[in-house]
């Protein structure tokens, strides 16, 4: 098992050691599970209280002051430092260059020798796989697709024809990129399918969770821009464009032709109607139902959505609505009594 | 690259040419991407304004009047015409008859010679695959299944035993048809599974998106009737019956034993409780929560659902609820003051 | 075709025969489909009325009194008895011990001889597969995983490295266990991934539906405890812990680090925020949005959630909200008129 000294770990995450820098650390564990050879971490006041009681040999914390006599690494941002430290212990999987003998590679496909193609993967004709890319077991890559340098398809990912996945993008199992968008035209004989002949483009450093669907455009592109992170079971309709460094939580659904800006955060199960423009930096609370354009920087919540602050007040009043309604009925009854008295 | 003349395209979609019928068109593009050798289209007033500025060599529009000097194809329904024109440029994939050498076909399975079975597909024993059907890579078809003429399973589709898929039905990647319904009985020792021994029937011309689940019935059938279109990540519980030419948008969920009529439209993320009857022609807005039967032809919205018109008024009043509640408190306070005055 | 006598069936489910115990039954059918050689069942008053009209040769009912002259099996709990009877006709699939020649088994993996590994399954190095386990076609099992006795992975299940699946647990097609949790840290250069180095543990007798995702923990474990049943398209975020004998219906979503107790029922499409504690025996209605801890035994509904009884009253008042708000405006107007009169 590889171990690192506290000093090495501090160097990796830009932290300051207080205590025994020579202490060997074997791994990173949760506060309540860590032992003497483990590092743990506390990013907020609540965790810091738990950290005091933790048996962790070393701690990644905001300040050493609360931990007299303990070996700690001080960092401004323990959460960010944790990412760096975990990467030290668990580096990203290195591709074993080569094509598994059971993989089926179509004619004219070009696979960089440093890329790894796993068992039973299928690579369509004309597809290009970049240096250091990983295509795991059973991934099905269509024709004329493009995988950038270091792109990583987990087992059972499906790419329909002409899908592009950028450098270092990571797509988790079961996700389907490029299936037909949901486009139909009514006709006297029933519903007629509008062929979906565009494609899907996933830019660099995007991560997509498991069993998520990004549908191909009707004519042009459905695009997820660089650095954006998408969780499990999300659906992105055809012709959508998602900006850079945005976060789409689990089970979010976007109908077609909607544009989402940069730095947007959509909470879990948020639904967004079609043909909308969600501005840069928008934050939408979980289960919001967005049925209109949202200006840059707005915080929203509710279904249908409203300003987040208003939504909080509405939610509070909703619980009182039966009381409020009863009060109204009493006011009406009293008013009637007064009027009856006057009219008598 | 195959090109078509404007006259040929007009003939295909039943349109009238105004301008240069001999112009060769290389493809169909969006208004803002189309060039001189492309056709684009405008189906509403907003698109027509954009179409005037488009560099498209030819346009599919409702009327030539707004486009003097341009080459246009006039049609009553540009959206429907677009479907026909796209099919001209991008015809449905033709099966390359034959079974890939890596496919595993069970004993007693019968596969029409014109059907295409892709790499690593698995076809269970006793299954029949009709003429011109396509089973793509890694599709797993159970025992005693039936695929109609021209049925199309995209990569990674799973059919549990005894599932039937009708003629020309198209199932997108990752969808699972026939997994066990969610049926349990409470017991002193915990929850006991009720074996789910029915099956799933998908009728002709149905399209099902990616990663959708249709669960097998407890005893009889879960059925999706002819011409119905289902989007990605939809869940159809056991024993449900969906009518003809209905549309279920992304992430819709139906609990068990619910009947949905013909020509129904369920918006994105709609949830429907179990054992209900949703009538013909019902339209439910996105995120509706349907917890009771809905009569034929009704438009509904909201969670729990109500008439669409009422739901719109409720949504509008909801935003004003904090103000309304404050007004009620003021009225009460004023009433109290008046009473106090009278009693003094 | 195997048949059983009514007496044999009654013995299996602990019922009492009234009528012809020697009658041979060929199968179990729905009331409206059953014929003379079929058994059907009625678990409530509504079904009992239908049962009278049914042509079923035998009936599983609460009391023979309503069925004079018919052959019935009386049981206290027809739903539970149905589970036992269906298992008689459709016993759980017995594994055909052995590894399909197309399966890829990594070095150091240990597979019990009685386990069945299907075509194109991939078993990672160091993984242990217990006695009588079934791994169906295309299942992709990572390294150092563990499958308990009689565990059953349906086609296309994916297990990431180090996932444990307990005895008799059944995982339906397309489900992904152990994909990376959704953990990121903001940084000046964009969003930085926090490596997810924990794992997923599924305990004994758990059933998981199709296309469901359970994400691996950041450091320790995401756990689903014994006997819990999870439906299709559910998402369990990283670090969650689900108790014993709980029921999570279709499309439920749990954000990270939430603890769900024993015997909990979450209705369809329920969303639960992160870092919460949902107590034992909690029942949440469909589409609830749970944004705070819930004490043991509570029944809740709504988004955001409230007590179920309050939620019912709120839902009823919501439909009247436009009328209530109009009444408030009239009261204000009348009050103003009165004041104006007094001031004149």
mmCIF file of C-alpha atoms in Angstrom, chain B residues 61-321:
data_model
loop_
_atom_site.group_PDB
_atom_site.id
_atom_site.type_symbol
_atom_site.label_atom_id
_atom_site.label_comp_id
_atom_site.label_asym_id
_atom_site.label_seq_id
_atom_site.Cartn_x
_atom_site.Cartn_y
_atom_site.Cartn_z
ATOM 1 C CA UNK B 61 -42.656 28.220 -45.792
ATOM 2 C CA UNK B 62 -46.381 28.752 -45.370
ATOM 3 C CA UNK B 63 -46.550 31.466 -48.042
ATOM 4 C CA UNK B 64 -44.218 32.879 -50.662
ATOM 5 C CA UNK B 65 -45.625 36.379 -50.203
ATOM 6 C CA UNK B 66 -43.148 37.367 -47.504
ATOM 7 C CA UNK B 67 -40.151 36.212 -49.568
ATOM 8 C CA UNK B 68 -40.126 38.137 -52.863
ATOM 9 C CA UNK B 69 -37.315 37.064 -55.178
ATOM 10 C CA UNK B 70 -36.433 34.011 -53.053
ATOM 11 C CA UNK B 71 -36.780 30.395 -54.007
ATOM 12 C CA UNK B 72 -39.390 28.917 -51.699
ATOM 13 C CA UNK B 73 -41.602 25.857 -51.409
ATOM 14 C CA UNK B 74 -45.066 26.737 -50.146
ATOM 15 C CA UNK B 75 -46.795 24.154 -47.957
ATOM 16 C CA UNK B 76 -49.725 24.343 -45.575
ATOM 17 C CA UNK B 77 -47.738 22.618 -42.809
ATOM 18 C CA UNK B 78 -43.969 23.293 -42.962
ATOM 19 C CA UNK B 79 -43.270 21.093 -39.901
ATOM 20 C CA UNK B 80 -44.929 18.078 -41.483
ATOM 21 C CA UNK B 81 -43.274 18.836 -44.832
ATOM 22 C CA UNK B 82 -39.901 19.010 -43.082
ATOM 23 C CA UNK B 83 -40.384 15.427 -41.880
ATOM 24 C CA UNK B 84 -40.933 14.288 -45.465
ATOM 25 C CA UNK B 85 -37.975 16.284 -46.812
ATOM 26 C CA UNK B 86 -35.577 15.055 -44.110
ATOM 27 C CA UNK B 87 -36.580 11.511 -44.932
ATOM 28 C CA UNK B 88 -35.615 12.207 -48.546
ATOM 29 C CA UNK B 89 -32.104 13.270 -47.509
ATOM 30 C CA UNK B 90 -31.774 10.806 -44.621
ATOM 31 C CA UNK B 91 -33.811 7.697 -45.371
ATOM 32 C CA UNK B 92 -34.405 5.251 -42.567
ATOM 33 C CA UNK B 93 -31.477 2.900 -42.074
ATOM 34 C CA UNK B 94 -31.745 -0.133 -44.316
ATOM 35 C CA UNK B 95 -30.866 -3.415 -42.597
ATOM 36 C CA UNK B 96 -27.877 -5.329 -43.936
ATOM 37 C CA UNK B 97 -29.490 -8.741 -43.682
ATOM 38 C CA UNK B 98 -27.508 -11.255 -41.704
ATOM 39 C CA UNK B 99 -26.329 -12.240 -38.266
ATOM 40 C CA UNK B 100 -22.991 -10.856 -37.052
ATOM 41 C CA UNK B 101 -20.596 -13.706 -36.282
ATOM 42 C CA UNK B 102 -20.323 -12.576 -32.654
ATOM 43 C CA UNK B 103 -24.076 -12.632 -32.035
ATOM 44 C CA UNK B 104 -25.355 -15.451 -29.828
ATOM 45 C CA UNK B 105 -28.607 -16.931 -31.080
ATOM 46 C CA UNK B 106 -30.461 -19.389 -28.865
ATOM 47 C CA UNK B 107 -31.882 -22.713 -30.066
ATOM 48 C CA UNK B 108 -35.180 -22.514 -31.838
ATOM 49 C CA UNK B 109 -34.908 -18.792 -32.510
ATOM 50 C CA UNK B 110 -36.046 -17.842 -36.001
ATOM 51 C CA UNK B 111 -34.505 -14.854 -37.708
ATOM 52 C CA UNK B 112 -35.727 -13.634 -41.070
ATOM 53 C CA UNK B 113 -32.856 -13.567 -43.590
ATOM 54 C CA UNK B 114 -33.519 -9.879 -44.299
ATOM 55 C CA UNK B 115 -33.130 -8.938 -40.632
ATOM 56 C CA UNK B 116 -29.824 -7.578 -39.293
ATOM 57 C CA UNK B 117 -28.401 -8.817 -36.005
ATOM 58 C CA UNK B 118 -25.448 -6.740 -34.816
ATOM 59 C CA UNK B 119 -22.234 -7.568 -32.960
ATOM 60 C CA UNK B 120 -22.648 -9.142 -29.534
ATOM 61 C CA UNK B 121 -26.403 -9.164 -29.746
ATOM 62 C CA UNK B 122 -27.963 -12.010 -27.815
ATOM 63 C CA UNK B 123 -31.211 -13.564 -29.054
ATOM 64 C CA UNK B 124 -32.932 -15.966 -26.663
ATOM 65 C CA UNK B 125 -34.348 -19.319 -27.576
ATOM 66 C CA UNK B 126 -37.669 -19.413 -29.317
ATOM 67 C CA UNK B 127 -37.551 -15.734 -30.288
ATOM 68 C CA UNK B 128 -38.814 -14.697 -33.733
ATOM 69 C CA UNK B 129 -37.284 -11.739 -35.578
ATOM 70 C CA UNK B 130 -39.338 -10.440 -38.508
ATOM 71 C CA UNK B 131 -38.323 -9.310 -41.985
ATOM 72 C CA UNK B 132 -36.165 -6.211 -42.122
ATOM 73 C CA UNK B 133 -35.844 -5.909 -38.355
ATOM 74 C CA UNK B 134 -32.624 -4.439 -36.945
ATOM 75 C CA UNK B 135 -31.109 -5.574 -33.668
ATOM 76 C CA UNK B 136 -28.047 -3.471 -32.986
ATOM 77 C CA UNK B 137 -24.909 -4.121 -30.986
ATOM 78 C CA UNK B 138 -25.275 -5.588 -27.493
ATOM 79 C CA UNK B 139 -29.040 -5.735 -27.600
ATOM 80 C CA UNK B 140 -30.167 -8.522 -25.297
ATOM 81 C CA UNK B 141 -33.393 -10.154 -26.387
ATOM 82 C CA UNK B 142 -34.823 -12.771 -24.048
ATOM 83 C CA UNK B 143 -36.614 -16.012 -24.797
ATOM 84 C CA UNK B 144 -39.831 -16.296 -26.784
ATOM 85 C CA UNK B 145 -39.818 -12.641 -27.775
ATOM 86 C CA UNK B 146 -41.283 -11.359 -31.003
ATOM 87 C CA UNK B 147 -39.940 -8.573 -33.206
ATOM 88 C CA UNK B 148 -42.280 -7.421 -35.984
ATOM 89 C CA UNK B 149 -41.327 -6.484 -39.534
ATOM 90 C CA UNK B 150 -38.915 -3.606 -39.602
ATOM 91 C CA UNK B 151 -38.714 -3.312 -35.811
ATOM 92 C CA UNK B 152 -35.513 -1.585 -34.728
ATOM 93 C CA UNK B 153 -33.677 -2.113 -31.465
ATOM 94 C CA UNK B 154 -30.810 0.335 -30.989
ATOM 95 C CA UNK B 155 -27.624 -0.724 -29.171
ATOM 96 C CA UNK B 156 -28.030 -1.946 -25.597
ATOM 97 C CA UNK B 157 -31.788 -2.411 -25.629
ATOM 98 C CA UNK B 158 -32.946 -5.163 -23.276
ATOM 99 C CA UNK B 159 -36.063 -7.245 -23.805
ATOM 100 C CA UNK B 160 -36.992 -9.636 -21.030
ATOM 101 C CA UNK B 161 -38.574 -12.971 -21.948
ATOM 102 C CA UNK B 162 -41.813 -13.004 -23.952
ATOM 103 C CA UNK B 163 -41.755 -9.283 -24.852
ATOM 104 C CA UNK B 164 -43.409 -8.413 -28.176
ATOM 105 C CA UNK B 165 -42.331 -5.426 -30.268
ATOM 106 C CA UNK B 166 -44.521 -4.502 -33.241
ATOM 107 C CA UNK B 167 -43.784 -3.707 -36.846
ATOM 108 C CA UNK B 168 -41.629 -0.630 -37.473
ATOM 109 C CA UNK B 169 -41.434 0.082 -33.729
ATOM 110 C CA UNK B 170 -38.137 1.774 -32.807
ATOM 111 C CA UNK B 171 -36.605 1.347 -29.355
ATOM 112 C CA UNK B 172 -33.653 3.522 -28.393
ATOM 113 C CA UNK B 173 -30.564 2.534 -26.501
ATOM 114 C CA UNK B 174 -30.669 1.488 -22.905
ATOM 115 C CA UNK B 175 -34.412 1.013 -22.743
ATOM 116 C CA UNK B 176 -35.578 -2.020 -20.801
ATOM 117 C CA UNK B 177 -38.844 -3.681 -21.747
ATOM 118 C CA UNK B 178 -40.324 -6.335 -19.527
ATOM 119 C CA UNK B 179 -38.401 -6.033 -16.273
ATOM 120 C CA UNK B 180 -40.395 -7.150 -13.265
ATOM 121 C CA UNK B 181 -43.145 -4.835 -12.102
ATOM 122 C CA UNK B 182 -42.864 -3.392 -8.607
ATOM 123 C CA UNK B 183 -45.227 -5.702 -6.758
ATOM 124 C CA UNK B 184 -44.811 -6.783 -3.164
ATOM 125 C CA UNK B 185 -46.931 -8.023 -0.333
ATOM 126 C CA UNK B 186 -46.231 -7.105 3.275
ATOM 127 C CA UNK B 187 -45.559 -10.056 5.567
ATOM 128 C CA UNK B 188 -44.419 -10.556 9.147
ATOM 129 C CA UNK B 189 -40.906 -11.430 7.893
ATOM 130 C CA UNK B 190 -40.557 -8.385 5.668
ATOM 131 C CA UNK B 191 -41.696 -7.561 2.160
ATOM 132 C CA UNK B 192 -42.503 -10.525 -0.094
ATOM 133 C CA UNK B 193 -42.112 -10.264 -3.837
ATOM 134 C CA UNK B 194 -45.177 -11.036 -5.957
ATOM 135 C CA UNK B 195 -43.713 -12.830 -8.988
ATOM 136 C CA UNK B 196 -44.363 -10.817 -12.123
ATOM 137 C CA UNK B 197 -45.301 -13.386 -14.737
ATOM 138 C CA UNK B 198 -47.095 -11.288 -17.362
ATOM 139 C CA UNK B 199 -45.387 -9.611 -20.297
ATOM 140 C CA UNK B 200 -44.950 -6.385 -22.285
ATOM 141 C CA UNK B 201 -46.524 -5.744 -25.674
ATOM 142 C CA UNK B 202 -45.347 -2.814 -27.791
ATOM 143 C CA UNK B 203 -47.571 -2.376 -30.833
ATOM 144 C CA UNK B 204 -46.728 -1.230 -34.357
ATOM 145 C CA UNK B 205 -45.103 2.138 -35.079
ATOM 146 C CA UNK B 206 -44.380 2.915 -31.449
ATOM 147 C CA UNK B 207 -41.163 4.825 -30.736
ATOM 148 C CA UNK B 208 -39.505 4.619 -27.316
ATOM 149 C CA UNK B 209 -36.631 6.890 -26.311
ATOM 150 C CA UNK B 210 -33.415 6.055 -24.489
ATOM 151 C CA UNK B 211 -33.214 4.503 -21.000
ATOM 152 C CA UNK B 212 -36.979 4.166 -20.676
ATOM 153 C CA UNK B 213 -38.499 1.299 -18.681
ATOM 154 C CA UNK B 214 -41.743 -0.535 -19.401
ATOM 155 C CA UNK B 215 -42.355 -3.143 -16.724
ATOM 156 C CA UNK B 216 -43.971 -6.509 -17.355
ATOM 157 C CA UNK B 217 -47.454 -7.143 -15.968
ATOM 158 C CA UNK B 218 -48.092 -9.154 -12.847
ATOM 159 C CA UNK B 219 -50.340 -11.614 -14.703
ATOM 160 C CA UNK B 220 -51.344 -10.348 -18.137
ATOM 161 C CA UNK B 221 -49.930 -7.514 -20.236
ATOM 162 C CA UNK B 222 -48.474 -4.065 -20.025
ATOM 163 C CA UNK B 223 -49.329 -2.593 -23.414
ATOM 164 C CA UNK B 224 -48.279 0.428 -25.470
ATOM 165 C CA UNK B 225 -50.649 0.767 -28.420
ATOM 166 C CA UNK B 226 -49.942 1.571 -32.034
ATOM 167 C CA UNK B 227 -48.343 4.858 -33.025
ATOM 168 C CA UNK B 228 -47.628 6.102 -29.515
ATOM 169 C CA UNK B 229 -44.350 7.955 -28.922
ATOM 170 C CA UNK B 230 -42.484 7.785 -25.610
ATOM 171 C CA UNK B 231 -39.483 9.935 -24.757
ATOM 172 C CA UNK B 232 -36.329 9.181 -22.697
ATOM 173 C CA UNK B 233 -36.236 8.045 -19.067
ATOM 174 C CA UNK B 234 -39.943 7.368 -18.878
ATOM 175 C CA UNK B 235 -41.261 4.698 -16.535
ATOM 176 C CA UNK B 236 -44.404 2.701 -17.291
ATOM 177 C CA UNK B 237 -45.448 0.577 -14.337
ATOM 178 C CA UNK B 238 -46.828 -2.952 -14.540
ATOM 179 C CA UNK B 239 -50.294 -3.619 -15.955
ATOM 180 C CA UNK B 240 -50.579 -0.182 -17.552
ATOM 181 C CA UNK B 241 -52.214 0.210 -20.921
ATOM 182 C CA UNK B 242 -51.324 3.196 -23.088
ATOM 183 C CA UNK B 243 -53.620 4.018 -26.004
ATOM 184 C CA UNK B 244 -52.869 4.852 -29.634
ATOM 185 C CA UNK B 245 -51.079 7.932 -30.953
ATOM 186 C CA UNK B 246 -50.347 9.273 -27.498
ATOM 187 C CA UNK B 247 -47.221 11.264 -26.548
ATOM 188 C CA UNK B 248 -45.369 10.767 -23.263
ATOM 189 C CA UNK B 249 -42.585 13.319 -22.786
ATOM 190 C CA UNK B 250 -39.310 12.843 -20.968
ATOM 191 C CA UNK B 251 -39.194 11.489 -17.408
ATOM 192 C CA UNK B 252 -42.912 10.831 -17.197
ATOM 193 C CA UNK B 253 -43.767 8.192 -14.614
ATOM 194 C CA UNK B 254 -46.854 5.969 -14.474
ATOM 195 C CA UNK B 255 -47.528 3.857 -11.432
ATOM 196 C CA UNK B 256 -49.119 0.477 -12.010
ATOM 197 C CA UNK B 257 -52.450 -0.555 -13.522
ATOM 198 C CA UNK B 258 -53.286 2.825 -15.027
ATOM 199 C CA UNK B 259 -55.039 3.124 -18.371
ATOM 200 C CA UNK B 260 -54.137 6.003 -20.672
ATOM 201 C CA UNK B 261 -56.374 6.720 -23.669
ATOM 202 C CA UNK B 262 -55.709 7.561 -27.304
ATOM 203 C CA UNK B 263 -54.236 10.867 -28.406
ATOM 204 C CA UNK B 264 -53.118 11.784 -24.903
ATOM 205 C CA UNK B 265 -50.198 14.174 -24.311
ATOM 206 C CA UNK B 266 -48.329 13.990 -20.993
ATOM 207 C CA UNK B 267 -45.753 16.777 -20.566
ATOM 208 C CA UNK B 268 -42.285 16.279 -19.149
ATOM 209 C CA UNK B 269 -41.920 14.827 -15.624
ATOM 210 C CA UNK B 270 -45.647 14.221 -15.237
ATOM 211 C CA UNK B 271 -46.432 11.617 -12.591
ATOM 212 C CA UNK B 272 -49.573 9.478 -12.669
ATOM 213 C CA UNK B 273 -50.792 7.466 -9.706
ATOM 214 C CA UNK B 274 -51.859 3.849 -10.013
ATOM 215 C CA UNK B 275 -55.208 2.318 -10.989
ATOM 216 C CA UNK B 276 -56.459 5.455 -12.782
ATOM 217 C CA UNK B 277 -58.176 6.042 -16.089
ATOM 218 C CA UNK B 278 -56.804 8.916 -18.159
ATOM 219 C CA UNK B 279 -59.301 9.554 -20.955
ATOM 220 C CA UNK B 280 -58.764 10.019 -24.670
ATOM 221 C CA UNK B 281 -57.286 13.313 -25.795
ATOM 222 C CA UNK B 282 -56.220 14.395 -22.318
ATOM 223 C CA UNK B 283 -53.417 16.962 -22.194
ATOM 224 C CA UNK B 284 -51.366 17.277 -18.992
ATOM 225 C CA UNK B 285 -48.884 20.113 -18.471
ATOM 226 C CA UNK B 286 -45.300 19.433 -17.397
ATOM 227 C CA UNK B 287 -44.726 18.192 -13.816
ATOM 228 C CA UNK B 288 -48.425 17.543 -13.274
ATOM 229 C CA UNK B 289 -49.189 15.097 -10.497
ATOM 230 C CA UNK B 290 -52.277 13.166 -11.571
ATOM 231 C CA UNK B 291 -54.009 11.559 -8.613
ATOM 232 C CA UNK B 292 -57.460 10.835 -9.957
ATOM 233 C CA UNK B 293 -59.289 9.796 -13.132
ATOM 234 C CA UNK B 294 -59.331 12.375 -15.924
ATOM 235 C CA UNK B 295 -62.299 12.537 -18.334
ATOM 236 C CA UNK B 296 -61.848 12.513 -22.105
ATOM 237 C CA UNK B 297 -60.556 15.684 -23.683
ATOM 238 C CA UNK B 298 -59.620 17.475 -20.491
ATOM 239 C CA UNK B 299 -56.604 19.797 -20.256
ATOM 240 C CA UNK B 300 -54.993 19.615 -16.828
ATOM 241 C CA UNK B 301 -51.994 20.912 -14.927
ATOM 242 C CA UNK B 302 -50.570 21.144 -11.443
ATOM 243 C CA UNK B 303 -49.694 18.774 -8.628
ATOM 244 C CA UNK B 304 -52.195 17.575 -7.604
ATOM 245 C CA UNK B 305 -53.722 18.177 -11.013
ATOM 246 C CA UNK B 306 -56.658 20.474 -11.760
ATOM 247 C CA UNK B 307 -58.247 21.953 -14.889
ATOM 248 C CA UNK B 308 -55.552 23.703 -16.870
ATOM 249 C CA UNK B 309 -57.346 27.046 -16.772
ATOM 250 C CA UNK B 310 -57.803 26.853 -13.011
ATOM 251 C CA UNK B 311 -54.166 25.808 -12.600
ATOM 252 C CA UNK B 312 -53.042 28.908 -14.482
ATOM 253 C CA UNK B 313 -55.095 31.124 -12.175
ATOM 254 C CA UNK B 314 -53.823 29.282 -9.100
ATOM 255 C CA UNK B 315 -50.229 29.678 -10.278
ATOM 256 C CA UNK B 316 -50.788 33.412 -10.753
ATOM 257 C CA UNK B 317 -52.382 33.784 -7.301
ATOM 258 C CA UNK B 318 -49.638 31.718 -5.692
ATOM 259 C CA UNK B 319 -47.108 34.442 -6.449
ATOM 260 C CA UNK B 320 -49.404 36.932 -4.722
ATOM 261 C CA UNK B 321 -50.116 34.644 -1.764
#
